[in-house]
Tab-separated table of C-alpha atoms and ligand atoms in Angstrom:
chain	number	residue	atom	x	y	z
Q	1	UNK	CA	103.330	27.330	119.770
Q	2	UNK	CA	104.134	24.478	117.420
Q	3	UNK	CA	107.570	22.646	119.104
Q	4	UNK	CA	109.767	22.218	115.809
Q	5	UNK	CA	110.753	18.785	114.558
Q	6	UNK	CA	113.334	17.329	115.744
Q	7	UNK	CA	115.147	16.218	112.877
Q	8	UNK	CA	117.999	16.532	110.806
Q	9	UNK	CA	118.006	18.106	108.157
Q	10	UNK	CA	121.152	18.169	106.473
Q	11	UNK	CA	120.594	16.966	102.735
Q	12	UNK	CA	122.589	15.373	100.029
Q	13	UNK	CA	125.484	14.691	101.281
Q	14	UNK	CA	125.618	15.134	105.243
Q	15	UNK	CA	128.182	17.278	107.417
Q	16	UNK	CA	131.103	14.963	107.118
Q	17	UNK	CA	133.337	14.745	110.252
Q	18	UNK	CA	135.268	17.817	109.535
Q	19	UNK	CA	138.359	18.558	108.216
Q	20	UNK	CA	139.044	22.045	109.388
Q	21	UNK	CA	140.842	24.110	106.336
Q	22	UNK	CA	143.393	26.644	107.699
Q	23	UNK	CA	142.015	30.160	107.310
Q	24	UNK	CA	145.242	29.997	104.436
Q	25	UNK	CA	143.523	27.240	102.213
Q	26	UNK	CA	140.360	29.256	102.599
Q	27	UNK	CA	141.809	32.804	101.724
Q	28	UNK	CA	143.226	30.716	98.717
Q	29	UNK	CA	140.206	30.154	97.435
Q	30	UNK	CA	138.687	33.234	97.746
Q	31	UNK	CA	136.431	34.450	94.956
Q	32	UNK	CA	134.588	37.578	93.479
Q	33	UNK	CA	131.262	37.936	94.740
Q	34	UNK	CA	129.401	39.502	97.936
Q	35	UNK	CA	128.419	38.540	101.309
Q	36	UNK	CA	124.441	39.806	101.426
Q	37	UNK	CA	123.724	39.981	105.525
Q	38	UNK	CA	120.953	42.025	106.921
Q	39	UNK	CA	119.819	44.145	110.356
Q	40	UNK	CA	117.428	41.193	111.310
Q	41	UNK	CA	115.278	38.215	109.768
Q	42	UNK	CA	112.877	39.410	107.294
Q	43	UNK	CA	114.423	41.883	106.068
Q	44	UNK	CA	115.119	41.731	102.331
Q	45	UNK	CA	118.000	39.543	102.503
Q	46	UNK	CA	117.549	37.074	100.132
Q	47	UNK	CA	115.290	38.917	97.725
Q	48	UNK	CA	118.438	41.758	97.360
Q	49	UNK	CA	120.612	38.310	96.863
Q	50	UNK	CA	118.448	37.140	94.324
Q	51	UNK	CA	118.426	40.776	92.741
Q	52	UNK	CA	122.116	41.737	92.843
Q	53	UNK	CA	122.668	37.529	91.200
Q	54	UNK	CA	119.777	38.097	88.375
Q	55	UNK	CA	120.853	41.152	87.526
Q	56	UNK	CA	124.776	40.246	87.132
Q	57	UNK	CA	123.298	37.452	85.459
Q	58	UNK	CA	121.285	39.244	82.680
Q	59	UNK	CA	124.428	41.292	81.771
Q	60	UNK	CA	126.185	38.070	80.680
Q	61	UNK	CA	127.954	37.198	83.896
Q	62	UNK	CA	128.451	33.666	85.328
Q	63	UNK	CA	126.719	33.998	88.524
Q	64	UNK	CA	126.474	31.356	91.874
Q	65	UNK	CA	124.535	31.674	94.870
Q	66	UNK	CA	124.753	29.894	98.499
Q	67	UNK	CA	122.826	30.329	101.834
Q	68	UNK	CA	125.496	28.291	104.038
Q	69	UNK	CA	123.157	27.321	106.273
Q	70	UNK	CA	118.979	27.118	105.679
Q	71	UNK	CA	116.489	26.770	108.568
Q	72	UNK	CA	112.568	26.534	108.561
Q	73	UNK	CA	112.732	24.373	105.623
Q	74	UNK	CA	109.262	22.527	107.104
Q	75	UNK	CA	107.586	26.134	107.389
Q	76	UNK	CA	105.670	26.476	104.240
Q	77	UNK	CA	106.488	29.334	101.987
Q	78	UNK	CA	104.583	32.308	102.542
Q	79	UNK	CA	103.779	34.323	99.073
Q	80	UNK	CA	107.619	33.923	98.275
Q	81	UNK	CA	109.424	31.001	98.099
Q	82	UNK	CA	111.711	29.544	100.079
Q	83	UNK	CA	115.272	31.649	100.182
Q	84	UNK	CA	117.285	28.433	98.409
Q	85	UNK	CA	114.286	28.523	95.752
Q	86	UNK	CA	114.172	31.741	94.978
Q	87	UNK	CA	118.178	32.810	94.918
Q	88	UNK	CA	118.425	29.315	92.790
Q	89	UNK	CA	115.774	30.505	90.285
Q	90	UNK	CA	117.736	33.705	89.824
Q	91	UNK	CA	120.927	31.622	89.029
Q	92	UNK	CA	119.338	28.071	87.246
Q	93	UNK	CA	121.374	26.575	90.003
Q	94	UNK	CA	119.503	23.278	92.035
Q	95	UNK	CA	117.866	24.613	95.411
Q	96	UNK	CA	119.912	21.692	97.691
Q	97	UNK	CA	122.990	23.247	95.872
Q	98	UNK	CA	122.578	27.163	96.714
Q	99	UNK	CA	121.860	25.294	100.141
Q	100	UNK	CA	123.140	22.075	101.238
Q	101	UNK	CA	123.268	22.266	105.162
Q	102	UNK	CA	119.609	22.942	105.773
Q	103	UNK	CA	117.351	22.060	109.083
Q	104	UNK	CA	113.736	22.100	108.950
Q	105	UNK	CA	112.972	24.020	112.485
Q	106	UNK	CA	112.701	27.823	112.018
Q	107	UNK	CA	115.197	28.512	114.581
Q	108	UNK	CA	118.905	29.855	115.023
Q	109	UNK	CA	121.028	27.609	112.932
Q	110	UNK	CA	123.139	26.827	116.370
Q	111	UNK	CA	119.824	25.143	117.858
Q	112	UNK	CA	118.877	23.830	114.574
Q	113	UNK	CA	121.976	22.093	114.113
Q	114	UNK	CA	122.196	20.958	117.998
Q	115	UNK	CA	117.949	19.427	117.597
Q	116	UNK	CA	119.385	17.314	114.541
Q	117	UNK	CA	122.539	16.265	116.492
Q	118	UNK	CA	125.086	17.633	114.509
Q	119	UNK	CA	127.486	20.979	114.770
Q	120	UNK	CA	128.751	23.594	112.573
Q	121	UNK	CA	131.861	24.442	111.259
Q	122	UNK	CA	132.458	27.724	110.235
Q	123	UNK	CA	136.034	26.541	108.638
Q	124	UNK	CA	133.886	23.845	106.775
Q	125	UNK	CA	130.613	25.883	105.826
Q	126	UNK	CA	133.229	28.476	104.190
Q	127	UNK	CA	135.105	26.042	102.559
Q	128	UNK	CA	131.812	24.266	101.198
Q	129	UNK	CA	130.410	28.133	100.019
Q	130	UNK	CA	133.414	29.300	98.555
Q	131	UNK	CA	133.124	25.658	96.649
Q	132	UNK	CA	129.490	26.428	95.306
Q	133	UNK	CA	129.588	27.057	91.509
Q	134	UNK	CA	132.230	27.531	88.608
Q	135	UNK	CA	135.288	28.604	90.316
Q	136	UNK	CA	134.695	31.790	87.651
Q	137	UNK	CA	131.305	32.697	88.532
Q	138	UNK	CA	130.903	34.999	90.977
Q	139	UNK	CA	129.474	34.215	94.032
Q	140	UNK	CA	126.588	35.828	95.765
Q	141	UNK	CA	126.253	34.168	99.572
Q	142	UNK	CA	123.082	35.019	101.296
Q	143	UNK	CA	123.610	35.092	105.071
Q	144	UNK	CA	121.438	33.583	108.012
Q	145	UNK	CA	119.515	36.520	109.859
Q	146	UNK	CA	121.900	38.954	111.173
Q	147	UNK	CA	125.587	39.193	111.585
Q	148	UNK	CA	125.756	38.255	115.833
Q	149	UNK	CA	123.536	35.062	115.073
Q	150	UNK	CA	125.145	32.041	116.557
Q	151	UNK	CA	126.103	29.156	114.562
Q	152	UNK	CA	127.992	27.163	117.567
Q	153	UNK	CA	130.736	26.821	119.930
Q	154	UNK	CA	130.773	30.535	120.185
Q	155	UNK	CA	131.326	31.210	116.337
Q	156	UNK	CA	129.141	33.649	114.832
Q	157	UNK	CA	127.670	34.565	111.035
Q	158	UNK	CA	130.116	37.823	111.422
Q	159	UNK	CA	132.951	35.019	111.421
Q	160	UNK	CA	131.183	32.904	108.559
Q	161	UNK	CA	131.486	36.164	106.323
Q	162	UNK	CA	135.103	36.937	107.370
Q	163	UNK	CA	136.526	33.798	106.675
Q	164	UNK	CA	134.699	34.164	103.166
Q	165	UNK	CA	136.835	37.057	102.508
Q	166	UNK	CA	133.700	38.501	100.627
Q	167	UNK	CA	132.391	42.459	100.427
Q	168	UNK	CA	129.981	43.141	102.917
Q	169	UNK	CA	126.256	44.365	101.754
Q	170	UNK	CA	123.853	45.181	104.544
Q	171	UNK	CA	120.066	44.555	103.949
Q	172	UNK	CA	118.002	47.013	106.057
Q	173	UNK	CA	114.714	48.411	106.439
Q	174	UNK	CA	113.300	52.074	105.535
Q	175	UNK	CA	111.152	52.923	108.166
Q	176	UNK	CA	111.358	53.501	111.779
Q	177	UNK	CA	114.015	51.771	114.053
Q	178	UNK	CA	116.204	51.087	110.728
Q	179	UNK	CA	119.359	53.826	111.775
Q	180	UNK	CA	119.760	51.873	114.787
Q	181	UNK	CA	120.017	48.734	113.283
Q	182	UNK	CA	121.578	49.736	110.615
Q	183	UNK	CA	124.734	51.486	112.483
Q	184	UNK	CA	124.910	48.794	115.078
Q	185	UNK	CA	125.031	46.530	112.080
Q	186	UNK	CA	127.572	48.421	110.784
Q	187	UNK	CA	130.066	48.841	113.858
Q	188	UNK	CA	129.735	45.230	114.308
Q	189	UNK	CA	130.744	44.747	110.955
Q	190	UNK	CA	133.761	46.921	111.205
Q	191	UNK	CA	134.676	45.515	114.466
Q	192	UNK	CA	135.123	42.162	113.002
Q	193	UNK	CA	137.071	43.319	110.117
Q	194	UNK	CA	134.416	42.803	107.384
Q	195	UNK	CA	134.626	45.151	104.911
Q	196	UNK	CA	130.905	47.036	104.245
Q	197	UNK	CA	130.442	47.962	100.635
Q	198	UNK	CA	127.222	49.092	101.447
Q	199	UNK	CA	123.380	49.457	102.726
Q	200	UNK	CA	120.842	49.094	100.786
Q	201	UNK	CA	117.051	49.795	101.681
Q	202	UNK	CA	114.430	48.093	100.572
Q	203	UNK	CA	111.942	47.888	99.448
Q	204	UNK	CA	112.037	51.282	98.716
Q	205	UNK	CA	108.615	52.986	98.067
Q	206	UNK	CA	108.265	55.029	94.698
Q	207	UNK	CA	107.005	58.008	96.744
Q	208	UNK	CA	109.513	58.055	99.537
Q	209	UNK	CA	108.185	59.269	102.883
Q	210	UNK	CA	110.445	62.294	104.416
Q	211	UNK	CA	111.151	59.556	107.303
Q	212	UNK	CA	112.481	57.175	104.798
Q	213	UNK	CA	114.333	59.734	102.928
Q	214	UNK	CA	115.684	60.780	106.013
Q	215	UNK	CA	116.508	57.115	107.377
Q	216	UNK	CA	119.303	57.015	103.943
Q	217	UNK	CA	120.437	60.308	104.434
Q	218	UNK	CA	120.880	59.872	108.067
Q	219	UNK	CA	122.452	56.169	107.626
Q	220	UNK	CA	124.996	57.752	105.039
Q	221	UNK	CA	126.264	59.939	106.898
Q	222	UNK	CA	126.633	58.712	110.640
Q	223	UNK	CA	127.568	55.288	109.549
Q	224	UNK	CA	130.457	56.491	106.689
Q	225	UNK	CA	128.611	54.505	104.271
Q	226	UNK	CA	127.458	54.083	100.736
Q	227	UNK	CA	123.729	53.550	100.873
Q	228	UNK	CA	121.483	52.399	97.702
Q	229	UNK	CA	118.040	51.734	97.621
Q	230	UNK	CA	116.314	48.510	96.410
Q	231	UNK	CA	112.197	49.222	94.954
Q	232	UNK	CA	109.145	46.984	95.532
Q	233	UNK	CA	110.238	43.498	93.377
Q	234	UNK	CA	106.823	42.739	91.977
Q	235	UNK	CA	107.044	38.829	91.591
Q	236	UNK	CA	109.644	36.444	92.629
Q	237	UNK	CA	110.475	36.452	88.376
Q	238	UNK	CA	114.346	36.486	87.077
Q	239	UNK	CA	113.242	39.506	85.101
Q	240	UNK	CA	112.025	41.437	88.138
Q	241	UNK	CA	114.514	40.717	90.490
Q	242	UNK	CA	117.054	41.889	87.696
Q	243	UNK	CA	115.349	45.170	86.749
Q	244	UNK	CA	114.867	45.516	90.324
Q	245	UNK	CA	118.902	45.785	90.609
Q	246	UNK	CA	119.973	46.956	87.467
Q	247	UNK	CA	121.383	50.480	88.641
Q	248	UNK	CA	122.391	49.218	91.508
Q	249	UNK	CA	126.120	49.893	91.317
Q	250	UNK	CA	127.635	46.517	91.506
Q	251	UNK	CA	130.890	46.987	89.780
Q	252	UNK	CA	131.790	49.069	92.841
Q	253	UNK	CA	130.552	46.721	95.036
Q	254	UNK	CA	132.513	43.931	94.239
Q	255	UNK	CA	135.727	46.165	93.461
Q	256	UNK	CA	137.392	44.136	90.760
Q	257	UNK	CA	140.623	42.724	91.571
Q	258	UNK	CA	140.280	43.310	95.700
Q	259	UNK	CA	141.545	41.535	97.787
Q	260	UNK	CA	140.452	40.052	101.116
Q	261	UNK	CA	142.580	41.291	103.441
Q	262	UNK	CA	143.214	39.405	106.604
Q	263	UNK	CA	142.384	41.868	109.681
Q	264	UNK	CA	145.342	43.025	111.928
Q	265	UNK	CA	144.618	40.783	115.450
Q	266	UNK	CA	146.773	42.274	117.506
Q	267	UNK	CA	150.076	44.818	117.651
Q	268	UNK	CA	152.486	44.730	120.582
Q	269	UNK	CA	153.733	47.906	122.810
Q	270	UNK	CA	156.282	48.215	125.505
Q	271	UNK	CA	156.151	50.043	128.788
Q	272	UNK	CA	158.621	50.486	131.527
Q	273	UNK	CA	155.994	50.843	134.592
Q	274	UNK	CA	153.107	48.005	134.588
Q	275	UNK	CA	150.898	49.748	137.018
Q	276	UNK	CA	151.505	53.087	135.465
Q	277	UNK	CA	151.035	52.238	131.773
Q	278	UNK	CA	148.046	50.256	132.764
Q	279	UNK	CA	146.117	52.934	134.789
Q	280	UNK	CA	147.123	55.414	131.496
Q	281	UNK	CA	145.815	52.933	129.159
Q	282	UNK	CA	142.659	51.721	130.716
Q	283	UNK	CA	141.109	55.391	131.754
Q	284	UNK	CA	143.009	57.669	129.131
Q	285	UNK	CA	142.772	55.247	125.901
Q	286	UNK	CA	139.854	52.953	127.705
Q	287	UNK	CA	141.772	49.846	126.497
Q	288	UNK	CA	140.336	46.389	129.025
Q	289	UNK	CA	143.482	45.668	130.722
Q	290	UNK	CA	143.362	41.795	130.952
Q	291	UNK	CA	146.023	40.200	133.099
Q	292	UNK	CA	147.811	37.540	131.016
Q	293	UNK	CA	148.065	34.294	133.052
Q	294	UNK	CA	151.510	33.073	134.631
Q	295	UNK	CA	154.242	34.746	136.943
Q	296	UNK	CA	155.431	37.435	136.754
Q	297	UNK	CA	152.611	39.561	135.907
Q	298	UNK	CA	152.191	40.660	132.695
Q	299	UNK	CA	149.176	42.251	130.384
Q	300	UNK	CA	147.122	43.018	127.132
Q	301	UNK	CA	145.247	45.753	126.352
Q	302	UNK	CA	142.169	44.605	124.375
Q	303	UNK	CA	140.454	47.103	122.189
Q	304	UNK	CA	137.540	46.615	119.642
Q	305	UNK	CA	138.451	43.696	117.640
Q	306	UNK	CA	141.997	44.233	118.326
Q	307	UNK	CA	144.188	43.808	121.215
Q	308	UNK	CA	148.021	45.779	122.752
Q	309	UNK	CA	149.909	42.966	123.652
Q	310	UNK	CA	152.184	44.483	126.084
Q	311	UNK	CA	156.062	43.694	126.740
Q	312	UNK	CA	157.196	45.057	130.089
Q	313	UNK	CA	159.186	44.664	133.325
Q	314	UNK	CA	159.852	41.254	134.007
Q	315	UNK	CA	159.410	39.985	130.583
Q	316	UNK	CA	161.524	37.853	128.448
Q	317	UNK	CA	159.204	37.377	125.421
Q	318	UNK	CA	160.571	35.623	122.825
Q	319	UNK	CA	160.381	35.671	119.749
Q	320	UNK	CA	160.903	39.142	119.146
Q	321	UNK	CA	161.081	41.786	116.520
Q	322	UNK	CA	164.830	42.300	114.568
Q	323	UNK	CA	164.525	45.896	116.641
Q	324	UNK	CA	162.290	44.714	119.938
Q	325	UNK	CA	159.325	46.784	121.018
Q	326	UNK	CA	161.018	49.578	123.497
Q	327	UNK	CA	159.041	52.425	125.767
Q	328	UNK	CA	158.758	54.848	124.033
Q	329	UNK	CA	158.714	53.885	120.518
Q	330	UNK	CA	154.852	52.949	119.620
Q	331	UNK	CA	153.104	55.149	117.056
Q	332	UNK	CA	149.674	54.215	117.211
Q	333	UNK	CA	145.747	55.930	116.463
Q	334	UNK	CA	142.757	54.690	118.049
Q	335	UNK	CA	139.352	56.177	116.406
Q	336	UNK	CA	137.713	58.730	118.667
Q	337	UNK	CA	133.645	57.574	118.541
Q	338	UNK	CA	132.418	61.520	118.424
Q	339	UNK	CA	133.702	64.834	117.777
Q	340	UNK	CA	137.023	65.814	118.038
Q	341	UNK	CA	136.543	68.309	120.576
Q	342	UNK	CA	135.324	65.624	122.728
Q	343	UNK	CA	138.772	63.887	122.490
Q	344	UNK	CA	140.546	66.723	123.217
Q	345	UNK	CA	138.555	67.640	126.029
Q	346	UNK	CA	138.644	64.109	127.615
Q	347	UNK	CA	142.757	64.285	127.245
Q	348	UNK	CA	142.579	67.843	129.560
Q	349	UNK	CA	140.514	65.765	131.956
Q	350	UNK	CA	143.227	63.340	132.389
Q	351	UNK	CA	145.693	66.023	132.644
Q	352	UNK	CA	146.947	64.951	129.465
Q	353	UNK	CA	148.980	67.702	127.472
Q	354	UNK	CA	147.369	67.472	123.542
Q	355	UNK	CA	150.830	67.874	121.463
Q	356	UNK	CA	149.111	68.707	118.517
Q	357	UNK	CA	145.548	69.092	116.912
Q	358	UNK	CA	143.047	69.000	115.868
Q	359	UNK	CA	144.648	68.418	112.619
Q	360	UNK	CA	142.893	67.422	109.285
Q	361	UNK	CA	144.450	63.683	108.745
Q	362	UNK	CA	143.316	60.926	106.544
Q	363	UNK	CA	142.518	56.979	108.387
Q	364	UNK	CA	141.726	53.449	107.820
Q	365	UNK	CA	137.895	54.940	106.872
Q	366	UNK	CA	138.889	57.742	105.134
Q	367	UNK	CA	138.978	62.079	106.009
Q	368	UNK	CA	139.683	62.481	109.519
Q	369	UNK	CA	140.255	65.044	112.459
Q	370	UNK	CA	143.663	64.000	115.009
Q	371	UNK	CA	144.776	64.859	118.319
Q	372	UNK	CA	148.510	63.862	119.570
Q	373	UNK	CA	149.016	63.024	122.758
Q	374	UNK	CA	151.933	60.574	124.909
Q	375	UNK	CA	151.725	57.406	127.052
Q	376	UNK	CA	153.984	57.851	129.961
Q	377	UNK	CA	157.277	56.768	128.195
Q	378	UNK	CA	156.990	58.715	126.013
Q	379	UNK	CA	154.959	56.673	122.795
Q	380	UNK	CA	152.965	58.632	120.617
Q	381	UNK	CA	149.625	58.475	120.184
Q	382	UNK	CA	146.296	59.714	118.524
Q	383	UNK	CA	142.895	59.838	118.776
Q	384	UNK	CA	140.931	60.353	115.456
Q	385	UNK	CA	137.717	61.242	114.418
Q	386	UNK	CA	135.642	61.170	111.399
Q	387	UNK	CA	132.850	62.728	112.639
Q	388	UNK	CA	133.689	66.278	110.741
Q	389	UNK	CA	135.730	65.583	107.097
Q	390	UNK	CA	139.511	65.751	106.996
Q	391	UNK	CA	142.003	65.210	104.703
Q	392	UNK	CA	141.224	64.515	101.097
Q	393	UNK	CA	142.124	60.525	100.045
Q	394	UNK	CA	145.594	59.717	99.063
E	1	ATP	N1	112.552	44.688	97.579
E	1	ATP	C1	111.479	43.959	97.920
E	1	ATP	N2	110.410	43.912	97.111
E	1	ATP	C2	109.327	43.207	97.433
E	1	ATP	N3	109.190	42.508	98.560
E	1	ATP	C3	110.217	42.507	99.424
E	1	ATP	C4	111.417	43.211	99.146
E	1	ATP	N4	112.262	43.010	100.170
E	1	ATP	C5	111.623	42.215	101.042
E	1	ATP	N5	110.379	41.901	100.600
E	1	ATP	C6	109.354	41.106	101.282
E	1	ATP	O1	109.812	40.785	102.570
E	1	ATP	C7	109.882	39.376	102.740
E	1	ATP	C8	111.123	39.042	103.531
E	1	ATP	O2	112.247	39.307	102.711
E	1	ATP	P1	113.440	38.264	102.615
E	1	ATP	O3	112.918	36.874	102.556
E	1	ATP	O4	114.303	38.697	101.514
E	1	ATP	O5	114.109	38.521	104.034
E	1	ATP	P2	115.420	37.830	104.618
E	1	ATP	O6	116.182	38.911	105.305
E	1	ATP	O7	116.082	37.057	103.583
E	1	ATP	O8	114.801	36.864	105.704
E	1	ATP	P3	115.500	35.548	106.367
E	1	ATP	O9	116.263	36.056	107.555
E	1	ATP	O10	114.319	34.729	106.761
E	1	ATP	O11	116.367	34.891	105.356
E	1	ATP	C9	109.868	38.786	101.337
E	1	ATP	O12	109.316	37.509	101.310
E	1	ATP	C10	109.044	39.786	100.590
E	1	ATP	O13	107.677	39.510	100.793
E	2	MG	MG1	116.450	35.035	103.476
């Protein structure tokens, strides 16, 4: 196998030493416009970029499009071009501006950048994205490979896309293997607190197979997802790519006037009894208990993506709430991953009393099944599921 170049590859202007904007000047400057990531390389990423921008395009909109970061720049393009070509002919933007931090190795953009010497900054290649374009136009970022794809000093894509504040649309295959990738996709997208408008297959046959038609159904409904299909593009052409996308349903998509939320990061409990409320929390909730460092002892629960951080004996946190956290008085839901019978079961396991439930409820994704239950002073809690409907939205 060919070693790649060693070079750097960073054109127009280089990676300045960077200025890291707060996560506040970039939130600032958030824009309209979608974050297009994908279950893998190759998998329709840029061409549903280039679609989703041609066709906002050919209804009149002002359209920009960015790949933060572009590797294999000395591959030569296979029957397509290159992804900064093509997403640039679908805009009339310049190629080095859709992409201007761009390596020539085909390799993970955290190896490409540490071959030409240099490092990326998530804080900076946000900034620089959310920069591409008219300030009006809305913005249609392309990511690099998948959402778990390194981009250095332990930063991820996942945390590229969050700090764009953008929609979420997942690129994905029909055929075999694509639920799997699709729903891990999916729970890692969640996890991180990026907010999935949809999946989109591609490219979708015009005589589906009963796999593939399968694949969407399946997708749909054990991910809680929209999913949209994108058909065989015939040529790389702004016309095709447009009529390619032009019932895709966009408008929804990029929910006019929403806004990026930040994610919550953590909430914080208090317990009377450390090694109690620990043992309760790690096997009845599965929370990580994590031993915070210092004397005397003290602890977080970490969950997915979120952590407990825990006042208890011993403690004299300060700052603290106008009413501080007290035993007893959390209210919080964690999301069951299964049926709700499963959660109640696993509570009678424990020995733990279910106060109430199952009980149609409505969550943070929308119609869910509850069970109550109580920490040991007392707190009440909830385990939810959405495998089976609930309540209807609010
Ligand atoms: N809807 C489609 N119609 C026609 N061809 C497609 C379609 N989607 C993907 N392809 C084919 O698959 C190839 C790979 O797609 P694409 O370049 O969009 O993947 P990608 O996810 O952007 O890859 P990378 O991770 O390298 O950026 C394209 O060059 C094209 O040949
Ligand atoms: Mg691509």
């Amino acid at each position: 196998m060919r070693e790649p170049a060693v070079r750097a590859g960073v054109s127009g202007d280089t990676l300045r030493p960077l200025r890291e904007p707060s996560v506040r000047e970039t939130r600032e400057t958030a824009r309209r416009g979608l974050f297009v990531t994908g279950t893998d390389t190759g998998v329709g990423k840029t061409v549903l970029a280039a679609a989703i921008a041609a066709a906002l395009r050919a209804r009149g909109e002002r359209v920009a499009a960015a790949k933060p970061v572009l590797t294999g720049t000395d591959e030569p393009p296979d029957t397509w071009p290159h992804d900064d070509e093509l997403l640039a002919s679908a805009t009339s933007q310049a190629p080095t501006e859709v992409a201007p931090v761009r390596f020539g190795p085909p390799v993970s953009p955290h190896l490409a950048a540490e071959l030409a010497g240099t490092r990326l900054s998530v804080a900076e290649l946000a900034a620089r994205t959310l920069a591409t374009g008219d300030g009006d136009a809305t913005l249609v970022v392309e990511g690099i490979g998948g959402l778990l794809v390194p981009l250095g000093a332990g930063a991820s894509v996942r945390d590229l896309a969050r700090a764009l504040g953008l929609g979420v649309v997942v690129a994905a295959r029909t055929g075999l293997g694509t639920i799997n990738h699709t729903l891990l996709t999916l729970e890692a997208a969640r996890a991180g607190g990026l907010d999935v408008r949809a999946v989109v297959l591609g490219p979708w046959p015009r005589g589906p197979s009963a796999l593939e038609r399968s694949n969407a159904a399946t997708i749909a409904e054990l991910g809680r997802v929209a999913v949209a299909t994108l058909g065989e593009v015939a040529s790389p052409d702004p016309d095709a790519l447009a009529a390619a996308a032009r019932d895709l349903p966009l408008d929804d998509w990029l929910g006019a006037g929403r806004t990026a939320a930040p994610p919550l990061d953590h909430l914080v409990i208090a317990v009377s009894d450390w090694e109690r409320s620990n043992a309760f929390y790690r096997e009845v909730v599965g929370v990580e208990v994590r031993r915070a460092p210092g004397d005397p002892p003290r602890f977080r629960y970490r969950l997915a993506g979120v952590q407990l951080n825990v006042h208890g004996p011993g403690m004299d946190p300060q700052p603290v709430a106008r009413i501080p956290a007290a035993p007893g008085m959390a209210d919080l839901c964690f999301a069951w991953p299964g049926p709700i019978e499963g959660a109640a079961a696993h509570l009678r396991r424990h020995g733990v009393a279910v106060e109430e439930g199952p009980v149609p409820r409505y969550g943070a994704r929308g119609p869910a099944q509850s069970v109550y239950f109580r920490d040991p002073d007392g707190s009440l809690l909830e385990f939810m599921s959405y495998a089976a409907g609930g309540e209807p939205a609010p």
